[in-house]
PDB file of C-alpha atoms in Angstrom:
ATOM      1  CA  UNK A   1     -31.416 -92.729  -6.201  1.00 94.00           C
ATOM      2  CA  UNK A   2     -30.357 -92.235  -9.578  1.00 94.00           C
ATOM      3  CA  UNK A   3     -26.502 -93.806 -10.509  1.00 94.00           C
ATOM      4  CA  UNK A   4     -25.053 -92.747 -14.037  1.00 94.00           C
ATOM      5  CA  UNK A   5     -21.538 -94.825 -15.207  1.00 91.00           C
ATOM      6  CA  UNK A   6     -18.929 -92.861 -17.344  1.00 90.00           C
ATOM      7  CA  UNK A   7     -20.740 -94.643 -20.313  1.00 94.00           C
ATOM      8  CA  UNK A   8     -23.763 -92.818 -19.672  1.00 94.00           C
ATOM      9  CA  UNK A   9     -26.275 -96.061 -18.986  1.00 96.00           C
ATOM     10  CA  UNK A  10     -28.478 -94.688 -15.973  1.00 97.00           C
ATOM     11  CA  UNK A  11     -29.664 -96.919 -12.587  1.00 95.00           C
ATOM     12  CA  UNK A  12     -32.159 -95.818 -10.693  1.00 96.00           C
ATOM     13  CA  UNK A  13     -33.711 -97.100  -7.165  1.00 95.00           C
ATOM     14  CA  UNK A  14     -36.270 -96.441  -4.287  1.00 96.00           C
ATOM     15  CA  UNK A  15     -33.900 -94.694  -1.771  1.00 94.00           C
ATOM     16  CA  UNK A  16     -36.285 -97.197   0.670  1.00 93.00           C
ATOM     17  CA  UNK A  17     -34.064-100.233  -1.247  1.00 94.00           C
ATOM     18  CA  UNK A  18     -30.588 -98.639  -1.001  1.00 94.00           C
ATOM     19  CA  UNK A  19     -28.280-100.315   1.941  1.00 91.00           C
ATOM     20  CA  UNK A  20     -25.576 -98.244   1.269  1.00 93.00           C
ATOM     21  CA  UNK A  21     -23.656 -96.045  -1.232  1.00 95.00           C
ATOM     22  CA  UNK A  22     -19.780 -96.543  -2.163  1.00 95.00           C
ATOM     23  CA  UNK A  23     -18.080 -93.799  -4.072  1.00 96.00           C
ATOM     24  CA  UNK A  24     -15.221 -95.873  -5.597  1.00 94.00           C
ATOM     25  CA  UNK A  25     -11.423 -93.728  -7.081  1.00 93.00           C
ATOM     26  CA  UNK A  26     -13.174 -90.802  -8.869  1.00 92.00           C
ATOM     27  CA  UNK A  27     -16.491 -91.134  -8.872  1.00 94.00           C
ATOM     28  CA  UNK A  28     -18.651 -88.474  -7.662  1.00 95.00           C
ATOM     29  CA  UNK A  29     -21.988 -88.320  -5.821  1.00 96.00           C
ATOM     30  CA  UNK A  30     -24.047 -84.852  -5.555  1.00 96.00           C
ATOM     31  CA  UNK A  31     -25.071 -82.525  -2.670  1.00 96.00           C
ATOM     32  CA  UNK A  32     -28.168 -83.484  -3.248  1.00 96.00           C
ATOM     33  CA  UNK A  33     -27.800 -87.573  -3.064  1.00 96.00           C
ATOM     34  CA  UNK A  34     -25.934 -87.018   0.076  1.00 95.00           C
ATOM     35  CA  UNK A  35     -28.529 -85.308   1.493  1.00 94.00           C
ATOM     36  CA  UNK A  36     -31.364 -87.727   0.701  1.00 94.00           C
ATOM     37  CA  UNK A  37     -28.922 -90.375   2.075  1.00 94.00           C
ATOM     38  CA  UNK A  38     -28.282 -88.926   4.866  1.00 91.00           C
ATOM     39  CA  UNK A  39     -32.345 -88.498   5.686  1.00 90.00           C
ATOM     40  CA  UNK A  40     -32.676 -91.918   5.272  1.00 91.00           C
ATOM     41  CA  UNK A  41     -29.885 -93.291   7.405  1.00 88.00           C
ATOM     42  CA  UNK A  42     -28.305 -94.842   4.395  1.00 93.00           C
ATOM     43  CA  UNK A  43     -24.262 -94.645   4.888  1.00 93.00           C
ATOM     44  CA  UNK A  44     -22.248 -93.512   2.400  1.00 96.00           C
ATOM     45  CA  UNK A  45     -18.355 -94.494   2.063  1.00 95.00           C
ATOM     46  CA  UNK A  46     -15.362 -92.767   0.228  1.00 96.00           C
ATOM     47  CA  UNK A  47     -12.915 -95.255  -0.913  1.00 96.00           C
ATOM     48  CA  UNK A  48      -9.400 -94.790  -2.697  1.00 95.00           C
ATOM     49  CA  UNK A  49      -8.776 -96.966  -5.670  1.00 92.00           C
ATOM     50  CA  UNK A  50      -6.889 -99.262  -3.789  1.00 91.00           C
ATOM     51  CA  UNK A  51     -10.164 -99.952  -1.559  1.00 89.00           C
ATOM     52  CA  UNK A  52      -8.827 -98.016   1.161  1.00 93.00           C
ATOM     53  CA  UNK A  53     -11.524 -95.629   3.374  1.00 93.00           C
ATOM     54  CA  UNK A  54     -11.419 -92.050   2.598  1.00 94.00           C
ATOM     55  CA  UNK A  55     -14.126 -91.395   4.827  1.00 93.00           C
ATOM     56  CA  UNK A  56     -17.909 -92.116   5.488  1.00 92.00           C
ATOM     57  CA  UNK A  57     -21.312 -90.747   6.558  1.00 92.00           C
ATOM     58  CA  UNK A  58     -23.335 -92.537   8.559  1.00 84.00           C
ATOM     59  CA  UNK A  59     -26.295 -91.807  10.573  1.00 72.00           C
ATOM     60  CA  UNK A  60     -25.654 -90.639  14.166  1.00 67.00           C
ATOM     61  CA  UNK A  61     -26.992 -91.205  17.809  1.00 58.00           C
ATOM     62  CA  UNK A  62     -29.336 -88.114  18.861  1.00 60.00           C
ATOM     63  CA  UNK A  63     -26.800 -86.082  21.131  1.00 66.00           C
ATOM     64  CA  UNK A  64     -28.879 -86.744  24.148  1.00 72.00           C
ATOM     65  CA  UNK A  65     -28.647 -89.947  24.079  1.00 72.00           C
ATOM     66  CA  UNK A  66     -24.752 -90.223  23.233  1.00 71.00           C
ATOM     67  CA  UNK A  67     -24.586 -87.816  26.687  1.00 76.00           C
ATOM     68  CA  UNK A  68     -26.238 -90.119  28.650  1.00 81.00           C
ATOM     69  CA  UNK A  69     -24.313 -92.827  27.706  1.00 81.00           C
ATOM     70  CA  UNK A  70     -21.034 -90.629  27.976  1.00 80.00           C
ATOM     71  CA  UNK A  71     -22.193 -90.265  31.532  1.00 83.00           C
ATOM     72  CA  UNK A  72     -22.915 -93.828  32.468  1.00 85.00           C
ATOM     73  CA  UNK A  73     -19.393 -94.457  30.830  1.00 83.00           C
ATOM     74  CA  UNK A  74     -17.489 -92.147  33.280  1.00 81.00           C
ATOM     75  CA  UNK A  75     -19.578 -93.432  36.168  1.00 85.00           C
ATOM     76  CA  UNK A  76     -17.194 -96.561  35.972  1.00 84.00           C
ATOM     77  CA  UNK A  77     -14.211 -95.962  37.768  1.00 84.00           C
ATOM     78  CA  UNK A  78     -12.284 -98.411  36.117  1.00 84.00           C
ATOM     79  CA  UNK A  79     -13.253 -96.395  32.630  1.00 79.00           C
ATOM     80  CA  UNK A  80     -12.629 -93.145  33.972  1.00 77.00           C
ATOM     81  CA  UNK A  81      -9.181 -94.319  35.119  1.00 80.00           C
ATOM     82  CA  UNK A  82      -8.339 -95.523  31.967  1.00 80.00           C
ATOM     83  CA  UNK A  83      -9.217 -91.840  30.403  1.00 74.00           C
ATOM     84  CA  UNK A  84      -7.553 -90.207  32.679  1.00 79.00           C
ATOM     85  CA  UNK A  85      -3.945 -91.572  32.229  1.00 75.00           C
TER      86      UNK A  85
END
C-alpha cells in the first residue's frame, strides 16, 4: 500500500501489515487500492471532516453462509414475530 500526503512525502506498507484504511475530508484512495483492500479483507472507511462515516467496505460473509443463518434466524418464532409486525 502506497500513501502520498498533499506535500508529496510517500508511505508505503505490506498490504499483510495494514489493519485498516481511513479516507479522511478530501482525500482520495484509487480503484486500484480498493481493490487490493478489499482482497485482503482490510476495511476501508469514508469519513467527513467532522469524523462523521460516509461509508465503509468491509469484507463480507460468503452468501451461503449469511442464508443459513437467515434461516436459523426465522426459525425462532419470537424473531419472526418481531419481523413481521
Amino acid at each position: 500500500m502506497v500513501v502520498e500526503d498533499r506535500e508529496g512525502n510517500v508511505e508505503r506498507a505490506p498490504i499483510a501489515e495494514v489493519g485498516s484504511v481511513v479516507v479522511h475530508g478530501l482525500a482520495q484512495i484509487t480503484t486500484q487500492a480498493i481493490r487490493l483492500c478489499a482482497e485482503h479483507d482490510v476495511q476501508v472507511h469514508w469519513m467527513t471532516f467532522g469524523g462523521g462515516l460516509v461509508g465503509a467496505l468491509a469484507a463480507t460473509a460468503p452468501s451461503a453462509q449469511r442464508h443459513l443463518r437467515q434461516l436459523r434466524a426465522l426459525d425462532k418464532d419470537d424473531f419472526a414475530f418481531e419481523l413481521a409486525k
